[in-house]
C-alpha cells in the first residue's frame, strides 16, 4: 500500500476510533477514569502518527506529556468539582500545545497572547482542515485507482455525501410526524431508534473533528521559528517612565510606613479596633489590598518594561532600581496579607478558598521573583513567560497533591481537638476527598 494512503487511512481509523470512544466513554456517564483512558489513547495515536509522518518530539513535548498524564489521572483521583474542572481544562490546554509544537513552533518564542490564543486557533483551524484533508485524499485515491468515468465518480461522491444528510432529515421528519413515521415503517419494515441515530451522529461529528486535529498537527508545513521580541514599538519616554515608577514606589513606601502598625499589629491590635473594623473584615480587606496592589504594580512594571524607552546604561540601571523598589514594596504588602489570612484561619479555621488564598500568595511571590530576575538580567519576555508557564503547572500539580478538601478537613479537626470551634456544616459541604479525614473523629 502506498505510504501516503497508509497515513490517510491511519488518521481516518484513529479518528473514527476516538469518535466511538467519545460516545462510549462519555455519553450519559460521569467523567472519571474514562477521561484518563481517552487521553492516553489519544496520546498513543498521536505518537504513532508522529512517527509515521517523520515528526520527532522535542524536549518540551516530552516534558508536556508529564503534566498531561498527571492532570488526566487527577480527574478521577479527586472528586472536588473545582479541581476536576480545572484538571480537564489544563489537560486539554496542554494537549493542544503538545500538538501545536509539531508544526515547528517553540514555546520559548510564545508571548502571553500566543499562549492563550494558539490552542483556540488550532481547534478552529482543525474544523476547516477536516474537509480539506478528506477531499484532497479522496481525489488522490480516485486518481490513483481511476474508478469509472469522471461522471461516475462525481455521482458516487454525491450519493456518499447525500446518505448521511438524507438519514438525518428522515429521522427528523419521522420524529416530528407520526403519520410519516408509520408510512416509513411500512416501507422499510423497521423501526428507527432516535437514540441510535443520535449516537451515530455524535460518533461521525467527533470523528470528523479528530481528523481535522490530526491533519492540522501532522500534515501542515512546519512554520519558521521567529522571535517575537521587539514587535511593539517603545513609545513611552524614559522621563515619563521614571516619574511613574518613582511616584508609585514613593506612595507604596509612604503607605507601608504609615500603616505599619495596621498591617502588622496582629490579633491584639485588631481586637482593639473592632468598633471600626471586624476581625473577618480585617483579613478580607488585607487580602483584597494584596490583589489590587499586586495586579497594578505588576502591570505597571510590565508595561513600562515592554513599552518604555531606555537608551543608555544609566537609564537601564535607574529603571532596574525603581522597579526593584516597587517589587520589594509589593513583597511587604504580600507579607501583610499572608499575616492577615493566617489570623483569619486561626480564628475561624480553614476553607477551600482560604487555602487557595495561601497558595495564590506563594505563586504570586515566585512570579514576582521571576519577573524581577527578568528585569535585572534583561531577559527576553518570552523566557519569563515560559518560566511562569511551568511555574503555574507546578503549582496546579501541587494543589492536586495537597488535596485541598482533605487538608482543610484535617486542619479543622485538629483545631477541634485543641478545643476550638468546628464548623460541622462546612465539613458536610466538602467533597468526598475529605471523607478519610472526617471519619477519624468518629
Short mmCIF file of C-alpha atoms in Angstrom, two decimals:
data_model
loop_
_atom_site.label_atom_id
_atom_site.label_comp_id
_atom_site.label_asym_id
_atom_site.label_seq_id
_atom_site.Cartn_x
_atom_site.Cartn_y
_atom_site.Cartn_z
CA UNK A 1 0.00 0.00 0.00
CA UNK A 2 1.22 3.50 -0.83
CA UNK A 3 2.70 5.09 2.30
CA UNK A 4 0.81 8.32 1.66
CA UNK A 5 -2.51 6.50 1.58
CA UNK A 6 -1.49 4.47 4.65
CA UNK A 7 -1.12 7.73 6.59
CA UNK A 8 -4.56 8.84 5.45
CA UNK A 9 -6.11 5.51 6.47
CA UNK A 10 -4.37 5.69 9.85
CA UNK A 11 -5.74 9.17 10.53
CA UNK A 12 -9.21 8.04 9.45
CA UNK A 13 -9.10 4.85 11.59
CA UNK A 14 -7.70 6.65 14.64
CA UNK A 15 -10.25 9.46 14.32
CA UNK A 16 -13.14 7.00 13.96
CA UNK A 17 -11.89 5.05 16.99
CA UNK A 18 -11.73 8.21 19.07
CA UNK A 19 -15.20 9.20 17.86
CA UNK A 20 -16.58 5.85 19.03
CA UNK A 21 -14.77 6.24 22.35
CA UNK A 22 -16.28 9.69 22.87
CA UNK A 23 -19.74 8.17 22.66
CA UNK A 24 -18.90 5.00 24.61
CA UNK A 25 -16.90 6.59 27.44
CA UNK A 26 -18.68 9.90 27.99
CA UNK A 27 -22.27 9.80 26.75
CA UNK A 28 -24.57 9.67 29.78
CA UNK A 29 -21.68 8.77 32.10
CA UNK A 30 -19.78 10.72 34.74
CA UNK A 31 -16.26 11.79 33.89
CA UNK A 32 -13.70 9.77 35.80
CA UNK A 33 -11.15 7.15 34.82
CA UNK A 34 -12.68 7.25 31.32
CA UNK A 35 -11.06 10.65 30.80
CA UNK A 36 -7.60 9.27 31.59
CA UNK A 37 -8.20 6.28 29.30
CA UNK A 38 -9.31 8.54 26.45
CA UNK A 39 -6.39 10.95 26.84
CA UNK A 40 -3.92 8.05 26.99
CA UNK A 41 -5.29 6.51 23.77
CA UNK A 42 -5.27 9.93 22.09
CA UNK A 43 -1.61 10.46 23.06
CA UNK A 44 -0.66 6.97 21.83
CA UNK A 45 -2.36 7.62 18.48
CA UNK A 46 -0.58 10.99 18.23
CA UNK A 47 2.80 9.39 18.89
CA UNK A 48 2.15 6.72 16.26
CA UNK A 49 1.17 9.35 13.69
CA UNK A 50 4.17 11.47 14.60
CA UNK A 51 6.43 8.54 13.81
CA UNK A 52 4.61 7.75 10.56
CA UNK A 53 4.87 11.38 9.42
CA UNK A 54 8.54 11.58 10.41
CA UNK A 55 7.92 14.05 13.25
CA UNK A 56 10.33 13.96 16.17
CA UNK A 57 9.21 15.04 19.61
CA UNK A 58 11.06 18.00 21.12
CA UNK A 59 12.25 18.08 24.72
CA UNK A 60 9.40 20.44 25.59
CA UNK A 61 6.86 17.99 24.15
CA UNK A 62 8.29 15.19 26.28
CA UNK A 63 8.01 17.47 29.32
CA UNK A 64 4.40 18.38 28.44
CA UNK A 65 3.44 14.71 28.48
CA UNK A 66 4.12 14.60 32.24
CA UNK A 67 1.50 17.19 33.32
CA UNK A 68 -0.93 15.98 30.63
CA UNK A 69 -0.94 12.48 32.14
CA UNK A 70 -0.84 13.84 35.70
CA UNK A 71 -3.87 16.12 35.33
CA UNK A 72 -5.85 13.43 33.46
CA UNK A 73 -5.14 10.98 36.30
CA UNK A 74 -6.23 13.55 38.89
CA UNK A 75 -9.61 13.85 37.17
CA UNK A 76 -10.62 10.52 38.71
CA UNK A 77 -8.44 10.67 41.84
CA UNK A 78 -10.01 13.95 43.03
CA UNK A 79 -13.75 14.42 43.47
CA UNK A 80 -13.68 18.17 44.09
CA UNK A 81 -15.68 19.86 41.33
CA UNK A 82 -13.24 22.77 41.26
CA UNK A 83 -10.20 20.53 40.78
CA UNK A 84 -11.98 18.26 38.28
CA UNK A 85 -12.98 21.21 36.11
CA UNK A 86 -9.52 22.75 36.02
CA UNK A 87 -7.77 19.39 35.62
CA UNK A 88 -9.84 18.79 32.47
CA UNK A 89 -9.16 22.33 31.19
CA UNK A 90 -5.44 22.00 31.93
CA UNK A 91 -5.25 18.62 30.17
CA UNK A 92 -7.00 19.90 27.04
CA UNK A 93 -4.93 23.11 27.01
CA UNK A 94 -1.59 21.29 27.38
CA UNK A 95 -2.59 18.66 24.81
CA UNK A 96 -3.34 21.44 22.32
CA UNK A 97 0.10 22.95 22.95
CA UNK A 98 1.64 19.48 22.54
CA UNK A 99 0.06 19.15 19.08
CA UNK A 100 0.87 22.73 18.05
CA UNK A 101 4.58 22.09 18.60
CA UNK A 102 4.55 19.50 15.78
CA UNK A 103 4.25 22.40 13.35
CA UNK A 104 7.70 23.64 14.34
CA UNK A 105 6.56 26.19 16.92
CA UNK A 106 8.62 26.75 20.06
CA UNK A 107 7.15 27.71 23.44
CA UNK A 108 10.29 29.78 24.08
CA UNK A 109 9.03 32.10 21.33
CA UNK A 110 5.50 32.41 22.72
CA UNK A 111 4.25 35.58 24.33
CA UNK A 112 1.31 35.65 26.76
CA UNK A 113 -1.19 36.32 23.99
CA UNK A 114 0.06 33.39 21.94
CA UNK A 115 -0.23 31.00 24.89
CA UNK A 116 -3.90 31.91 25.21
CA UNK A 117 -4.90 32.13 21.55
CA UNK A 118 -2.83 29.38 19.91
CA UNK A 119 -4.88 26.43 21.30
CA UNK A 120 -8.14 28.14 20.32
CA UNK A 121 -6.81 28.97 16.86
CA UNK A 122 -5.58 25.39 16.45
CA UNK A 123 -9.02 23.94 17.24
CA UNK A 124 -10.81 26.34 14.90
CA UNK A 125 -8.41 25.55 12.07
CA UNK A 126 -8.96 21.83 12.69
CA UNK A 127 -12.64 22.11 11.67
CA UNK A 128 -11.67 23.67 8.36
CA UNK A 129 -8.80 21.26 7.87
CA UNK A 130 -11.06 18.19 8.12
CA UNK A 131 -12.99 18.84 4.90
CA UNK A 132 -9.87 19.94 3.04
CA UNK A 133 -7.89 16.87 4.11
CA UNK A 134 -10.70 14.42 3.25
CA UNK A 135 -11.33 15.99 -0.16
CA UNK A 136 -7.63 16.02 -1.10
CA UNK A 137 -7.13 12.38 -0.20
CA UNK A 138 -10.32 11.18 -1.92
CA UNK A 139 -9.21 12.89 -5.12
CA UNK A 140 -5.79 11.28 -4.87
CA UNK A 141 -7.33 7.84 -4.32
CA UNK A 142 -9.64 8.33 -7.31
CA UNK A 143 -6.77 9.50 -9.49
CA UNK A 144 -4.68 6.54 -8.38
CA UNK A 145 -7.32 3.84 -8.90
CA UNK A 146 -9.25 5.56 -11.72
CA UNK A 147 -12.62 4.10 -10.78
CA UNK A 148 -15.04 4.57 -13.70
CA UNK A 149 -15.54 7.76 -15.66
CA UNK A 150 -15.36 11.25 -14.10
CA UNK A 151 -19.17 11.44 -14.25
CA UNK A 152 -19.49 8.13 -12.41
CA UNK A 153 -17.05 9.25 -9.71
CA UNK A 154 -18.94 12.53 -9.29
CA UNK A 155 -22.22 10.63 -9.00
CA UNK A 156 -20.70 8.28 -6.43
CA UNK A 157 -19.38 11.18 -4.37
CA UNK A 158 -22.80 12.84 -4.48
CA UNK A 159 -24.51 9.66 -3.27
CA UNK A 160 -21.99 9.22 -0.44
CA UNK A 161 -22.46 12.82 0.70
CA UNK A 162 -26.27 12.58 0.41
CA UNK A 163 -26.65 9.44 2.54
CA UNK A 164 -25.91 10.99 5.99
CA UNK A 165 -27.92 14.13 5.09
CA UNK A 166 -30.94 12.10 4.00
CA UNK A 167 -30.66 9.88 7.07
CA UNK A 168 -30.69 12.90 9.37
CA UNK A 169 -33.66 14.53 7.62
CA UNK A 170 -35.68 11.29 7.51
CA UNK A 171 -35.08 10.80 11.24
CA UNK A 172 -36.22 14.37 11.98
CA UNK A 173 -39.36 14.01 9.85
CA UNK A 174 -40.17 10.66 11.46
CA UNK A 175 -39.73 12.16 14.93
CA UNK A 176 -41.89 15.19 14.06
CA UNK A 177 -44.81 13.43 12.36
CA UNK A 178 -46.29 10.11 13.44
CA UNK A 179 -48.07 9.59 10.08
CA UNK A 180 -44.78 9.96 8.21
CA UNK A 181 -43.19 7.52 10.64
CA UNK A 182 -45.94 4.93 10.02
CA UNK A 183 -45.53 5.15 6.26
CA UNK A 184 -41.79 4.85 6.74
CA UNK A 185 -42.23 1.81 8.96
CA UNK A 186 -44.42 0.16 6.33
CA UNK A 187 -41.91 0.98 3.64
CA UNK A 188 -38.79 -0.13 5.46
CA UNK A 189 -40.39 -2.64 7.85
CA UNK A 190 -38.03 -1.35 10.54
CA UNK A 191 -38.32 0.99 13.48
CA UNK A 192 -35.87 3.89 13.55
CA UNK A 193 -34.49 4.30 17.04
CA UNK A 194 -33.71 8.01 17.60
CA UNK A 195 -31.14 7.06 20.24
CA UNK A 196 -29.11 5.00 17.76
CA UNK A 197 -29.25 7.73 15.15
CA UNK A 198 -28.12 10.38 17.62
CA UNK A 199 -25.21 8.23 18.79
CA UNK A 200 -24.13 7.58 15.20
CA UNK A 201 -24.22 11.30 14.52
CA UNK A 202 -22.11 12.00 17.64
CA UNK A 203 -19.53 9.48 16.50
CA UNK A 204 -19.39 10.99 13.00
CA UNK A 205 -19.09 14.57 14.24
CA UNK A 206 -16.40 13.64 16.78
CA UNK A 207 -14.51 11.61 14.17
CA UNK A 208 -14.69 14.50 11.71
CA UNK A 209 -13.22 16.79 14.37
CA UNK A 210 -10.36 14.40 15.22
CA UNK A 211 -9.49 14.01 11.53
CA UNK A 212 -9.01 17.78 11.45
CA UNK A 213 -6.92 17.77 14.64
CA UNK A 214 -4.54 15.08 13.35
CA UNK A 215 -4.38 16.64 9.88
CA UNK A 216 -3.69 20.08 11.32
CA UNK A 217 -0.95 18.73 13.58
CA UNK A 218 0.86 16.39 11.17
CA UNK A 219 0.19 17.45 7.57
CA UNK A 220 0.79 21.19 7.78
CA UNK A 221 4.15 22.53 6.73
CA UNK A 222 6.42 23.48 9.57
CA UNK A 223 6.38 27.15 10.41
CA UNK A 224 9.62 29.03 10.74
CA UNK A 225 10.52 29.96 14.27
CA UNK A 226 10.73 33.68 14.65
CA UNK A 227 11.40 35.81 17.64
CA UNK A 228 8.51 37.80 18.98
CA UNK A 229 10.67 40.37 20.69
CA UNK A 230 10.60 44.00 19.71
CA UNK A 231 7.46 43.66 17.61
CA UNK A 232 5.91 46.52 19.55
CA UNK A 233 7.45 49.97 19.30
CA UNK A 234 8.55 51.56 22.58
CA UNK A 235 6.56 54.78 22.77
CA UNK A 236 6.93 55.74 26.45
CA UNK A 237 9.83 58.10 27.12
CA UNK A 238 12.35 57.42 29.88
CA UNK A 239 11.46 60.56 31.86
CA UNK A 240 7.78 59.64 31.90
CA UNK A 241 8.62 56.06 32.90
CA UNK A 242 10.86 57.19 35.74
CA UNK A 243 8.27 59.62 37.08
CA UNK A 244 5.57 56.94 37.07
CA UNK A 245 7.72 54.31 38.77
CA UNK A 246 9.24 56.79 41.20
CA UNK A 247 5.97 58.33 42.37
CA UNK A 248 4.19 54.99 42.68
CA UNK A 249 7.14 53.49 44.54
CA UNK A 250 7.19 56.51 46.89
CA UNK A 251 3.47 56.14 47.51
CA UNK A 252 3.96 52.47 48.37
CA UNK A 253 6.72 53.30 50.85
CA UNK A 254 4.67 56.06 52.50
CA UNK A 255 1.66 53.75 52.74
CA UNK A 256 3.72 50.99 54.33
CA UNK A 257 5.39 53.32 56.84
CA UNK A 258 2.11 54.97 57.93
CA UNK A 259 0.15 51.72 58.05
CA UNK A 260 2.90 49.60 59.64
CA UNK A 261 1.00 49.00 62.87
CA UNK A 262 -2.22 48.46 60.94
CA UNK A 263 -0.53 45.97 58.64
CA UNK A 264 1.42 44.02 61.26
CA UNK A 265 -0.33 44.85 64.54
CA UNK A 266 -1.70 41.35 64.71
CA UNK A 267 -4.53 39.83 66.64
CA UNK A 268 -4.41 42.15 69.69
CA UNK A 269 -4.50 45.31 67.61
CA UNK A 270 -7.41 44.08 65.56
CA UNK A 271 -9.40 43.24 68.68
CA UNK A 272 -8.68 46.72 69.93
CA UNK A 273 -10.25 48.42 66.90
CA UNK A 274 -13.29 46.19 66.41
CA UNK A 275 -15.52 49.22 66.76
CA UNK A 276 -14.10 50.33 63.40
CA UNK A 277 -13.43 47.01 61.67
CA UNK A 278 -14.36 43.42 62.49
CA UNK A 279 -11.91 40.54 62.75
CA UNK A 280 -13.05 38.97 59.47
CA UNK A 281 -13.16 42.31 57.65
CA UNK A 282 -9.55 42.92 58.65
CA UNK A 283 -8.37 39.71 56.96
CA UNK A 284 -10.56 40.07 53.87
CA UNK A 285 -9.65 43.72 53.41
CA UNK A 286 -5.95 42.90 53.61
CA UNK A 287 -6.19 40.20 51.01
CA UNK A 288 -8.19 42.48 48.73
CA UNK A 289 -5.43 45.08 49.03
CA UNK A 290 -2.91 42.43 48.05
CA UNK A 291 -4.78 41.51 44.88
CA UNK A 292 -5.32 45.10 43.81
CA UNK A 293 -1.78 46.28 44.59
CA UNK A 294 -0.13 43.20 43.09
CA UNK A 295 -2.04 43.41 39.81
CA UNK A 296 -1.48 47.15 39.47
CA UNK A 297 2.20 47.01 40.33
CA UNK A 298 2.85 44.02 38.08
CA UNK A 299 1.02 45.52 35.10
CA UNK A 300 2.74 48.84 35.70
CA UNK A 301 6.27 47.43 35.71
CA UNK A 302 5.47 45.00 32.91
CA UNK A 303 4.05 47.76 30.72
CA UNK A 304 6.94 50.14 31.31
CA UNK A 305 9.46 47.35 30.75
CA UNK A 306 7.75 46.46 27.47
CA UNK A 307 6.98 49.93 26.09
CA UNK A 308 9.38 52.25 27.92
CA UNK A 309 12.47 53.63 26.20
CA UNK A 310 15.90 53.09 27.79
CA UNK A 311 18.63 54.36 25.52
CA UNK A 312 21.78 54.06 27.63
CA UNK A 313 23.28 52.17 30.56
CA UNK A 314 22.40 54.76 33.22
CA UNK A 315 18.74 54.75 32.16
CA UNK A 316 18.64 50.95 32.31
CA UNK A 317 20.24 51.00 35.76
CA UNK A 318 17.74 53.54 37.12
CA UNK A 319 14.82 51.54 35.71
CA UNK A 320 16.11 48.43 37.50
CA UNK A 321 16.43 50.30 40.79
CA UNK A 322 12.94 51.83 40.63
CA UNK A 323 11.38 48.54 39.56
CA UNK A 324 13.15 46.67 42.36
CA UNK A 325 11.86 49.16 44.94
CA UNK A 326 8.31 48.72 43.70
CA UNK A 327 8.61 44.91 43.69
CA UNK A 328 10.02 44.78 47.23
CA UNK A 329 7.32 47.16 48.44
CA UNK A 330 4.77 44.76 46.99
CA UNK A 331 6.50 41.91 48.85
CA UNK A 332 5.90 43.78 52.13
CA UNK A 333 2.20 44.10 51.39
CA UNK A 334 2.08 40.42 50.38
CA UNK A 335 3.61 39.57 53.77
CA UNK A 336 0.92 41.65 55.43
CA UNK A 337 -1.80 39.81 53.50
CA UNK A 338 -0.29 36.47 54.50
CA UNK A 339 -0.36 37.57 58.16
CA UNK A 340 -3.96 38.70 57.91
CA UNK A 341 -5.10 35.48 56.28
CA UNK A 342 -3.24 33.48 58.94
CA UNK A 343 -5.10 35.41 61.66
CA UNK A 344 -8.40 34.73 59.91
CA UNK A 345 -7.67 31.00 59.67
CA UNK A 346 -6.55 30.92 63.32
CA UNK A 347 -9.86 32.44 64.35
CA UNK A 348 -12.27 30.64 62.03
CA UNK A 349 -10.45 27.65 60.55
CA UNK A 350 -9.61 26.57 57.01
CA UNK A 351 -11.85 26.62 53.97
CA UNK A 352 -11.10 25.71 50.40
CA UNK A 353 -11.00 29.37 49.36
CA UNK A 354 -8.73 30.40 52.24
CA UNK A 355 -6.32 27.61 51.42
CA UNK A 356 -6.30 28.72 47.78
CA UNK A 357 -5.54 32.21 49.08
CA UNK A 358 -2.33 30.93 50.68
CA UNK A 359 -1.40 29.02 47.54
CA UNK A 360 -2.09 32.09 45.39
CA UNK A 361 0.24 34.14 47.61
CA UNK A 362 3.10 31.69 47.17
CA UNK A 363 2.51 31.50 43.42
CA UNK A 364 2.42 35.29 43.13
CA UNK A 365 5.58 35.62 45.18
CA UNK A 366 7.54 33.38 42.81
CA UNK A 367 6.03 35.11 39.75
CA UNK A 368 7.36 38.41 41.07
CA UNK A 369 10.75 36.82 41.76
CA UNK A 370 10.95 35.54 38.17
CA UNK A 371 9.83 38.92 36.88
CA UNK A 372 12.42 40.75 38.97
CA UNK A 373 15.10 38.40 37.64
CA UNK A 374 13.88 39.12 34.10
CA UNK A 375 14.30 42.85 34.68
CA UNK A 376 17.69 42.67 36.39
CA UNK A 377 19.17 40.21 33.85
CA UNK A 378 17.41 41.88 30.87
CA UNK A 379 15.93 38.52 29.95
CA UNK A 380 13.61 38.18 26.97
CA UNK A 381 9.91 38.47 27.68
CA UNK A 382 9.20 35.05 26.15
CA UNK A 383 11.68 33.40 28.55
CA UNK A 384 9.95 34.95 31.56
CA UNK A 385 6.53 33.80 30.30
CA UNK A 386 7.93 30.32 29.64
CA UNK A 387 9.17 30.15 33.25
CA UNK A 388 5.84 31.45 34.57
CA UNK A 389 4.04 28.83 32.45
CA UNK A 390 5.92 25.94 34.05
CA UNK A 391 5.65 27.51 37.49
CA UNK A 392 1.88 27.60 37.08
CA UNK A 393 1.84 23.94 36.04
CA UNK A 394 3.89 23.03 39.14
CA UNK A 395 1.51 24.92 41.41
CA UNK A 396 -1.56 23.24 39.89
CA UNK A 397 0.13 19.89 40.36
CA UNK A 398 0.91 20.90 43.96
CA UNK A 399 -2.74 21.78 44.58
CA UNK A 400 -3.76 18.31 43.38
CA UNK A 401 -1.22 16.55 45.56
CA UNK A 402 -2.16 18.72 48.56
CA UNK A 403 -5.81 17.68 48.15
CA UNK A 404 -7.39 20.92 49.49
CA UNK A 405 -10.65 19.45 50.84
CA UNK A 406 -8.83 16.73 52.79
CA UNK A 407 -6.25 19.25 54.03
CA UNK A 408 -8.94 21.69 55.20
CA UNK A 409 -10.84 18.91 56.97
CA UNK A 410 -7.69 17.65 58.67
CA UNK A 411 -6.65 21.08 59.95
CA UNK A 412 -10.15 21.97 61.15
CA UNK A 413 -10.43 18.67 63.03
CA UNK A 414 -7.04 19.33 64.64
CA UNK A 415 -8.38 22.72 65.80
CA UNK A 416 -11.46 20.98 67.20
CA UNK A 417 -9.30 18.54 69.18
CA UNK A 418 -7.50 21.57 70.61
CA UNK A 419 -10.79 22.87 71.98
CA UNK A 420 -11.64 25.32 69.20
CA UNK A 421 -14.93 25.62 67.34
CA UNK A 422 -15.67 23.24 64.46
CA UNK A 423 -17.90 24.18 61.55
CA UNK A 424 -19.69 20.86 61.03
CA UNK A 425 -21.80 22.14 58.15
CA UNK A 426 -18.65 23.06 56.23
CA UNK A 427 -17.29 19.52 56.66
CA UNK A 428 -20.55 18.17 55.23
CA UNK A 429 -20.21 20.54 52.26
CA UNK A 430 -16.72 19.25 51.35
CA UNK A 431 -16.26 16.72 48.56
CA UNK A 432 -15.60 13.01 49.04
CA UNK A 433 -11.87 13.81 49.09
CA UNK A 434 -12.31 14.83 52.73
CA UNK A 435 -14.02 11.60 53.89
CA UNK A 436 -10.79 9.80 55.01
CA UNK A 437 -10.06 12.71 57.36
CA UNK A 438 -13.63 13.22 58.58
CA UNK A 439 -14.11 9.57 59.64
CA UNK A 440 -11.17 9.91 62.03
CA UNK A 441 -13.28 11.92 64.51
CA UNK A 442 -15.86 9.11 64.87
#
